[in-house]
GROMACS .gro file of C-alpha atoms in nm:
model
  382
    1MET     CA    1   8.866  10.717  18.396
    2ILE     CA    2   8.577  10.818  18.168
    3TYR     CA    3   8.690  11.109  17.952
    4LEU     CA    4   8.427  11.381  17.898
    5ASP     CA    5   8.655  11.666  17.790
    6HIS     CA    6   8.672  11.618  17.413
    7SER     CA    7   8.632  11.991  17.341
    8ALA     CA    8   8.966  12.049  17.513
    9THR     CA    9   9.141  11.780  17.313
   10THR     CA   10   9.085  11.429  17.181
   11LYS     CA   11   9.279  11.106  17.175
   12PRO     CA   12   9.440  11.055  16.831
   13ASP     CA   13   9.263  10.787  16.629
   14SER     CA   14   9.474  10.474  16.579
   15SER     CA   15   9.448  10.503  16.200
   16VAL     CA   16   9.563  10.866  16.218
   17MET     CA   17   9.863  10.757  16.424
   18LYS     CA   18   9.938  10.482  16.173
   19THR     CA   19   9.926  10.730  15.886
   20PHE     CA   20  10.156  10.967  16.074
   21ILE     CA   21  10.412  10.697  16.157
   22GLN     CA   22  10.416  10.555  15.804
   23ALA     CA   23  10.461  10.902  15.653
   24ASN     CA   24  10.745  10.974  15.895
   25GLU     CA   25  10.921  10.650  15.809
   26ARG     CA   26  10.893  10.679  15.431
   27TYR     CA   27  10.832  11.045  15.342
   28TYR     CA   28  11.067  11.221  15.581
   29ALA     CA   29  11.248  11.426  15.315
   30ASN     CA   30  11.200  11.801  15.288
   31PRO     CA   31  10.917  11.855  15.035
   32ALA     CA   32  11.097  12.165  14.905
   33SER     CA   33  11.403  11.959  14.800
   34LEU     CA   34  11.448  11.892  14.429
   35HIS     CA   35  11.566  11.533  14.457
   36GLN     CA   36  11.341  11.229  14.418
   37MET     CA   37  11.267  11.185  14.790
   38GLY     CA   38  11.175  11.551  14.822
   39THR     CA   39  10.948  11.522  14.518
   40GLU     CA   40  10.775  11.217  14.666
   41ALA     CA   41  10.716  11.397  14.995
   42ASN     CA   42  10.577  11.697  14.809
   43THR     CA   43  10.345  11.475  14.606
   44LEU     CA   44  10.205  11.326  14.926
   45LEU     CA   45  10.160  11.675  15.071
   46MET     CA   46   9.975  11.786  14.757
   47LYS     CA   47   9.739  11.487  14.784
   48ALA     CA   48   9.659  11.578  15.145
   49ARG     CA   49   9.588  11.937  15.042
   50GLU     CA   50   9.363  11.819  14.759
   51GLN     CA   51   9.168  11.586  14.989
   52ILE     CA   52   9.105  11.865  15.238
   53ALA     CA   53   9.004  12.106  14.961
   54GLN     CA   54   8.745  11.854  14.841
   55ILE     CA   55   8.601  11.825  15.192
   56LEU     CA   56   8.576  12.203  15.236
   57LYS     CA   57   8.462  12.271  14.877
   58THR     CA   58   8.749  12.499  14.784
   59GLU     CA   59   9.075  12.482  14.585
   60PRO     CA   60   9.398  12.317  14.705
   61GLU     CA   61   9.589  12.643  14.677
   62HIS     CA   62   9.346  12.794  14.927
   63ILE     CA   63   9.454  12.556  15.206
   64ILE     CA   64   9.736  12.678  15.434
   65PHE     CA   65   9.867  12.429  15.691
   66THR     CA   66   9.944  12.570  16.037
   67SER     CA   67  10.027  12.447  16.388
   68GLY     CA   68   9.663  12.462  16.502
   69GLY     CA   69   9.367  12.682  16.584
   70THR     CA   70   9.550  12.959  16.767
   71GLU     CA   71   9.801  13.017  16.489
   72SER     CA   72   9.527  13.000  16.224
   73ASN     CA   73   9.317  13.257  16.408
   74ASN     CA   74   9.618  13.486  16.454
   75PHE     CA   75   9.702  13.447  16.086
   76ALA     CA   76   9.345  13.524  15.976
   77ILE     CA   77   9.287  13.824  16.203
   78LYS     CA   78   9.624  13.993  16.163
   79GLY     CA   79   9.692  13.885  15.807
   80LEU     CA   80   9.358  13.988  15.659
   81ALA     CA   81   9.332  14.315  15.851
   82ARG     CA   82   9.686  14.431  15.774
   83ALA     CA   83   9.676  14.336  15.408
   84ASN     CA   84   9.343  14.507  15.345
   85GLN     CA   85   9.351  14.813  15.569
   86HIS     CA   86   9.299  15.031  15.264
   87ARG     CA   87   8.936  14.914  15.288
   88GLY     CA   88   8.910  15.036  15.646
   89LYS     CA   89   9.041  14.970  15.997
   90HIS     CA   90   8.723  14.868  16.175
   91ILE     CA   91   8.706  14.510  16.312
   92LEU     CA   92   8.400  14.330  16.450
   93ILE     CA   93   8.406  14.013  16.660
   94SER     CA   94   8.149  13.855  16.888
   95ALA     CA   95   8.167  13.896  17.265
   96ILE     CA   96   8.223  13.520  17.314
   97GLU     CA   97   8.514  13.450  17.079
   98HIS     CA   98   8.809  13.228  17.165
   99PRO     CA   99   9.099  13.417  17.331
  100SER     CA  100   9.315  13.368  17.019
  101VAL     CA  101   9.066  13.580  16.823
  102ILE     CA  102   9.006  13.838  17.096
  103GLU     CA  103   9.374  13.894  17.173
  104SER     CA  104   9.475  13.904  16.806
  105ALA     CA  105   9.213  14.172  16.740
  106ARG     CA  106   9.313  14.366  17.051
  107HIS     CA  107   9.675  14.357  16.939
  108LEU     CA  108   9.576  14.531  16.618
  109THR     CA  109   9.438  14.829  16.811
  110ASN     CA  110   9.804  14.915  16.878
  111GLU     CA  111   9.836  14.962  16.502
  112GLY     CA  112   9.542  15.199  16.472
  113PHE     CA  113   9.262  14.950  16.415
  114GLU     CA  114   8.929  14.997  16.590
  115LEU     CA  115   8.774  14.692  16.762
  116GLU     CA  116   8.406  14.648  16.845
  117PHE     CA  117   8.224  14.355  17.003
  118ILE     CA  118   7.890  14.215  16.886
  119ASP     CA  119   7.646  14.127  17.164
  120VAL     CA  120   7.494  13.782  17.216
  121ASP     CA  121   7.160  13.680  17.366
  122LYS     CA  122   7.108  13.459  17.674
  123ASN     CA  123   7.157  13.148  17.459
  124GLY     CA  124   7.492  13.271  17.328
  125SER     CA  125   7.364  13.348  16.978
  126VAL     CA  126   7.496  13.659  16.808
  127LYS     CA  127   7.232  13.931  16.790
  128LEU     CA  128   7.190  13.988  16.419
  129SER     CA  129   7.039  14.329  16.490
  130ASP     CA  130   7.358  14.429  16.674
  131LEU     CA  131   7.573  14.308  16.385
  132GLN     CA  132   7.351  14.506  16.148
  133SER     CA  133   7.382  14.823  16.355
  134LYS     CA  134   7.758  14.800  16.411
  135ILE     CA  135   7.888  14.698  16.069
  136ARG     CA  136   8.017  14.991  15.866
  137LYS     CA  137   8.148  15.072  15.522
  138ASP     CA  138   8.500  15.082  15.668
  139THR     CA  139   8.470  14.743  15.843
  140VAL     CA  140   8.760  14.538  15.711
  141LEU     CA  141   8.707  14.214  15.902
  142VAL     CA  142   8.433  14.028  16.088
  143SER     CA  143   8.534  13.719  16.287
  144ILE     CA  144   8.268  13.501  16.451
  145MET     CA  145   8.307  13.140  16.569
  146HIS     CA  146   8.071  12.875  16.434
  147VAL     CA  147   8.029  12.691  16.767
  148ASN     CA  148   8.119  12.839  17.103
  149ASN     CA  149   8.376  12.629  17.286
  150GLU     CA  150   8.234  12.691  17.634
  151MET     CA  151   7.860  12.640  17.595
  152GLY     CA  152   7.800  12.514  17.240
  153ALA     CA  153   7.597  12.796  17.087
  154ILE     CA  154   7.573  12.763  16.707
  155GLN     CA  155   7.597  13.088  16.516
  156PRO     CA  156   7.384  13.156  16.203
  157ILE     CA  157   7.679  13.181  15.967
  158LEU     CA  158   7.487  13.222  15.641
  159GLU     CA  159   7.254  13.488  15.782
  160MET     CA  160   7.552  13.683  15.916
  161ALA     CA  161   7.729  13.653  15.582
  162LYS     CA  162   7.431  13.815  15.408
  163ILE     CA  163   7.441  14.113  15.645
  164ILE     CA  164   7.818  14.150  15.604
  165ARG     CA  165   7.803  14.131  15.222
  166ALA     CA  166   7.515  14.377  15.199
  167ASN     CA  167   7.669  14.643  15.421
  168SER     CA  168   8.047  14.629  15.377
  169ARG     CA  169   8.346  14.496  15.187
  170ALA     CA  170   8.465  14.319  15.500
  171PHE     CA  171   8.618  13.974  15.498
  172PHE     CA  172   8.429  13.718  15.705
  173HIS     CA  173   8.640  13.474  15.908
  174VAL     CA  174   8.486  13.181  16.095
  175ASP     CA  175   8.660  12.984  16.369
  176ALA     CA  176   8.527  12.631  16.300
  177VAL     CA  177   8.752  12.455  16.552
  178GLN     CA  178   8.457  12.331  16.762
  179SER     CA  179   8.220  12.263  16.474
  180PHE     CA  180   8.417  12.069  16.214
  181GLY     CA  181   8.332  11.701  16.242
  182LYS     CA  182   8.025  11.780  16.455
  183LEU     CA  183   7.830  11.996  16.209
  184PRO     CA  184   7.853  12.038  15.829
  185VAL     CA  185   8.141  12.277  15.754
  186GLN     CA  186   8.196  12.375  15.392
  187PHE     CA  187   8.239  12.691  15.193
  188GLN     CA  188   7.919  12.821  15.035
  189GLY     CA  189   8.069  13.031  14.757
  190ASP     CA  190   7.974  13.396  14.796
  191ASN     CA  191   7.702  13.303  15.047
  192GLY     CA  192   7.929  13.203  15.336
  193PRO     CA  193   8.258  13.291  15.505
  194ASP     CA  194   8.579  13.388  15.329
  195ALA     CA  195   8.808  13.200  15.568
  196LEU     CA  196   8.783  12.901  15.804
  197THR     CA  197   8.999  12.783  16.094
  198ILE     CA  198   9.027  12.410  16.176
  199SER     CA  199   9.236  12.230  16.440
  200GLY     CA  200   9.350  11.868  16.420
  201HIS     CA  201   9.357  11.774  16.787
  202LYS     CA  202   8.986  11.849  16.830
  203ILE     CA  203   8.893  11.575  16.579
  204ASN     CA  204   9.108  11.284  16.696
  205GLY     CA  205   9.407  11.414  16.506
  206LEU     CA  206   9.744  11.531  16.631
  207LYS     CA  207   9.827  11.832  16.845
  208GLY     CA  208  10.026  12.085  16.649
  209THR     CA  209   9.818  12.044  16.332
  210GLY     CA  210   9.562  12.274  16.178
  211LEU     CA  211   9.483  12.493  15.882
  212LEU     CA  212   9.343  12.818  15.756
  213ALA     CA  213   9.131  12.777  15.444
  214PHE     CA  214   8.993  13.036  15.203
  215SER     CA  215   8.691  13.026  14.976
  216LYS     CA  216   8.880  13.213  14.705
  217ARG     CA  217   9.212  13.382  14.643
  218ILE     CA  218   9.227  13.680  14.875
  219LYS     CA  219   9.497  13.918  14.989
  220ILE     CA  220   9.650  13.821  15.324
  221GLN     CA  221   9.976  13.921  15.488
  222PRO     CA  222  10.203  13.644  15.625
  223ILE     CA  223  10.294  13.651  15.993
  224LEU     CA  224  10.587  13.410  15.949
  225HIS     CA  225  10.865  13.511  15.708
  226GLY     CA  226  11.152  13.310  15.566
  227GLY     CA  227  11.180  13.067  15.277
  228GLY     CA  228  10.832  13.125  15.140
  229GLN     CA  229  10.683  12.781  15.199
  230GLU     CA  230  10.307  12.714  15.199
  231LEU     CA  231  10.249  12.915  14.883
  232GLY     CA  232  10.441  13.205  15.037
  233TYR     CA  233  10.203  13.242  15.330
  234ARG     CA  234  10.383  13.046  15.603
  235SER     CA  235  10.757  13.004  15.592
  236GLY     CA  236  10.927  12.707  15.751
  237THR     CA  237  10.992  12.346  15.654
  238VAL     CA  238  10.651  12.190  15.597
  239ALA     CA  239  10.559  11.905  15.833
  240VAL     CA  240  10.439  11.652  15.574
  241PRO     CA  241  10.351  11.364  15.813
  242GLN     CA  242  10.150  11.594  16.041
  243ASN     CA  243   9.956  11.740  15.752
  244VAL     CA  244   9.886  11.400  15.597
  245ALA     CA  245   9.759  11.289  15.939
  246LEU     CA  246   9.535  11.599  15.952
  247ALA     CA  247   9.379  11.507  15.618
  248LYS     CA  248   9.315  11.156  15.751
  249ALA     CA  249   9.156  11.290  16.070
  250MET     CA  250   8.931  11.524  15.872
  251ARG     CA  251   8.813  11.243  15.644
  252LEU     CA  252   8.734  11.024  15.945
  253ALA     CA  253   8.554  11.306  16.126
  254VAL     CA  254   8.323  11.364  15.829
  255GLU     CA  255   8.256  10.990  15.790
  256GLN     CA  256   8.176  10.946  16.161
  257MET     CA  257   7.953  11.252  16.191
  258ALA     CA  258   7.636  11.077  16.070
  259GLU     CA  259   7.679  10.807  16.334
  260ASN     CA  260   7.788  11.033  16.619
  261THR     CA  261   7.539  11.318  16.584
  262PRO     CA  262   7.222  11.125  16.683
  263LYS     CA  263   7.401  10.971  16.983
  264PHE     CA  264   7.540  11.303  17.099
  265GLU     CA  265   7.203  11.476  17.059
  266LYS     CA  266   7.032  11.206  17.265
  267TRP     CA  267   7.292  11.226  17.543
  268ARG     CA  268   7.286  11.606  17.544
  269GLU     CA  269   6.906  11.617  17.579
  270ASP     CA  270   6.919  11.346  17.847
  271LEU     CA  271   7.180  11.535  18.048
  272HIS     CA  272   6.994  11.865  18.012
  273ALA     CA  273   6.679  11.701  18.151
  274PHE     CA  274   6.884  11.544  18.432
  275PHE     CA  275   7.053  11.870  18.535
  276ASN     CA  276   6.721  12.055  18.529
  277LYS     CA  277   6.600  11.834  18.815
  278PHE     CA  278   6.839  12.009  19.052
  279TYR     CA  279   6.745  12.337  19.216
  280HIS     CA  280   7.114  12.421  19.263
  281VAL     CA  281   7.213  12.355  18.899
  282HIS     CA  282   7.173  12.606  18.616
  283VAL     CA  283   7.186  12.464  18.261
  284ILE     CA  284   7.375  12.699  18.029
  285SER     CA  285   7.383  12.505  17.702
  286ASN     CA  286   7.059  12.421  17.522
  287ASN     CA  287   6.917  12.156  17.291
  288GLY     CA  288   6.948  12.391  16.995
  289GLY     CA  289   7.326  12.410  17.033
  290ALA     CA  290   7.608  12.186  16.920
  291PRO     CA  291   7.536  11.820  16.999
  292HIS     CA  292   7.864  11.751  17.178
  293ILE     CA  293   7.884  12.033  17.435
  294ILE     CA  294   7.686  12.039  17.760
  295SER     CA  295   7.747  12.324  18.003
  296CYS     CA  296   7.600  12.383  18.346
  297SER     CA  297   7.682  12.552  18.675
  298VAL     CA  298   7.638  12.458  19.042
  299ARG     CA  299   7.516  12.739  19.265
  300GLY     CA  300   7.770  12.875  19.512
  301LEU     CA  301   8.057  12.644  19.415
  302LYS     CA  302   8.369  12.699  19.210
  303GLY     CA  303   8.400  12.496  18.893
  304GLU     CA  304   8.730  12.351  19.015
  305VAL     CA  305   8.554  12.198  19.316
  306VAL     CA  306   8.304  12.021  19.092
  307VAL     CA  307   8.577  11.907  18.851
  308ASN     CA  308   8.783  11.759  19.135
  309ALA     CA  309   8.482  11.590  19.294
  310LEU     CA  310   8.389  11.421  18.967
  311GLN     CA  311   8.749  11.324  18.898
  312SER     CA  312   8.769  11.148  19.234
  313GLU     CA  313   8.483  10.928  19.110
  314GLY     CA  314   8.649  10.854  18.775
  315PHE     CA  315   8.502  11.119  18.543
  316ILE     CA  316   8.706  11.384  18.360
  317VAL     CA  317   8.527  11.710  18.280
  318SER     CA  318   8.653  12.068  18.262
  319THR     CA  319   8.560  12.412  18.378
  320SER     CA  320   8.414  12.641  18.114
  321SER     CA  321   8.722  12.633  17.888
  322ALA     CA  322   9.050  12.446  17.899
  323CYS     CA  323   9.221  12.752  17.754
  324SER     CA  324   9.142  12.951  18.068
  325SER     CA  325   9.076  12.679  18.326
  326LYS     CA  326   9.373  12.782  18.541
  327ASP     CA  327   9.249  13.140  18.552
  328SER     CA  328   9.033  13.201  18.859
  329SER     CA  329   8.847  13.492  18.698
  330ILE     CA  330   8.496  13.451  18.554
  331SER     CA  331   8.492  13.351  18.188
  332HIS     CA  332   8.418  13.633  17.942
  333VAL     CA  333   8.160  13.401  17.784
  334ILE     CA  334   7.974  13.361  18.112
  335GLU     CA  335   7.989  13.736  18.166
  336ALA     CA  336   7.841  13.793  17.819
  337LEU     CA  337   7.552  13.557  17.895
  338GLN     CA  338   7.470  13.755  18.213
  339ILE     CA  339   7.372  13.452  18.420
  340GLU     CA  340   7.281  13.485  18.787
  341GLU     CA  341   7.580  13.584  19.002
  342SER     CA  342   7.556  13.279  19.230
  343PHE     CA  343   7.618  13.055  18.929
  344GLU     CA  344   7.905  13.250  18.767
  345LYS     CA  345   8.193  13.057  18.922
  346GLY     CA  346   8.053  12.703  18.928
  347VAL     CA  347   8.056  12.635  18.555
  348ILE     CA  348   8.161  12.295  18.420
  349ARG     CA  349   8.167  12.166  18.063
  350ILE     CA  350   8.095  11.810  17.956
  351SER     CA  351   8.204  11.746  17.599
  352LEU     CA  352   8.129  11.426  17.410
  353GLY     CA  353   8.345  11.231  17.170
  354ASN     CA  354   8.436  10.894  17.022
  355GLY     CA  355   8.434  10.586  17.242
  356LEU     CA  356   8.160  10.687  17.485
  357THR     CA  357   7.868  10.457  17.562
  358ASN     CA  358   7.517  10.484  17.709
  359SER     CA  359   7.655  10.318  18.021
  360ASP     CA  360   7.914  10.595  18.062
  361ILE     CA  361   7.644  10.863  18.055
  362GLU     CA  362   7.419  10.676  18.299
  363GLN     CA  363   7.710  10.623  18.540
  364PHE     CA  364   7.799  10.992  18.515
  365LYS     CA  365   7.449  11.083  18.630
  366VAL     CA  366   7.479  10.854  18.931
  367VAL     CA  367   7.814  11.009  19.026
  368PHE     CA  368   7.692  11.367  18.974
  369ALA     CA  369   7.384  11.304  19.189
  370LYS     CA  370   7.606  11.158  19.462
  371MET     CA  371   7.827  11.469  19.446
  372MET     CA  372   7.527  11.704  19.471
  373LYS     CA  373   7.404  11.523  19.780
  374GLN     CA  374   7.749  11.553  19.943
  375LEU     CA  375   7.826  11.913  19.845
  376LYS     CA  376   7.482  12.076  19.835
  377GLY     CA  377   7.263  11.841  20.037
  378GLU     CA  378   7.029  11.801  19.738
  379THR     CA  379   6.874  11.468  19.645
  380ILE     CA  380   6.677  11.381  19.331
  381GLN     CA  381   6.504  11.074  19.193
  382LEU     CA  382   6.719  10.914  18.922
   0.00000   0.00000   0.00000
């Protein structure tokens, strides 16, 4: 099987696994314990936090380890809004956010918060004019993802930050789950976001690892209470081996980005040109988006049919999002893009990652063309 679903999850890198196993074997003590083994485990944890802080250009005490992207997004949305509601109770998010952001923000409406959605254009880019018109003095939080997980649109983070700073005292949270390791992701001081979400299993790390990072010390309310671990923000015995493995995965992702980006961009452009040859295929992603996500739709088919047809020929892709792939309804992202109705249900996502070759991409095109001939009676010249 050729795996083309790296935006859903990735295979852990062998060196990340080695780091995790070694840490489990030697540093298994509770880092909160006062004895020597606990101190050694805590020292290792501190080193991991420092390494991540250096990558993100922030301070170690501004890194909070979590179980992954969903928890980090819940923590950011609920924690920042609740702790700072004296500034206002208005929340802005884009219309194409991940469900963990949308549902967290919707949950807060039960507590008296007001939620508004920012529109996107046909390419999935946030309309800066709509952000400008909707942000208010009582906006407490703006949350916008860096790269969309379904079709790869890259959002203009720094431009949005300028609008937010100039018109409100709102905190700016960015879900960087799909961008870290694929695009430069660092804090920009007062010119960028206040908080970032990162997930380990999207960058050849381990499932169940992630973090929420801050650019500076800000007021946030915990959503897990207990012994006060993670600087008081996230109670529970800290998983030292997992977090050390996350630091390793992040270092590798940054190192590999320079090599991967040109390859991914070439393959993305090649696949876009290939898909555009078909009358019955609508290309959703574009060459200005993230290099690793290619999204298209087949007219009059369901995405599941295309996924199964490709799988039978040895290629693993997904429908628009793994987080909602078992839901037969049309993706909220596709609805926001307002694509032609005949293409709404036939969306598939190809996402690139480590280990792929030119041969894999060429073979995928052969298989896809064969499928189109069988299912839609359409033939092209390869």
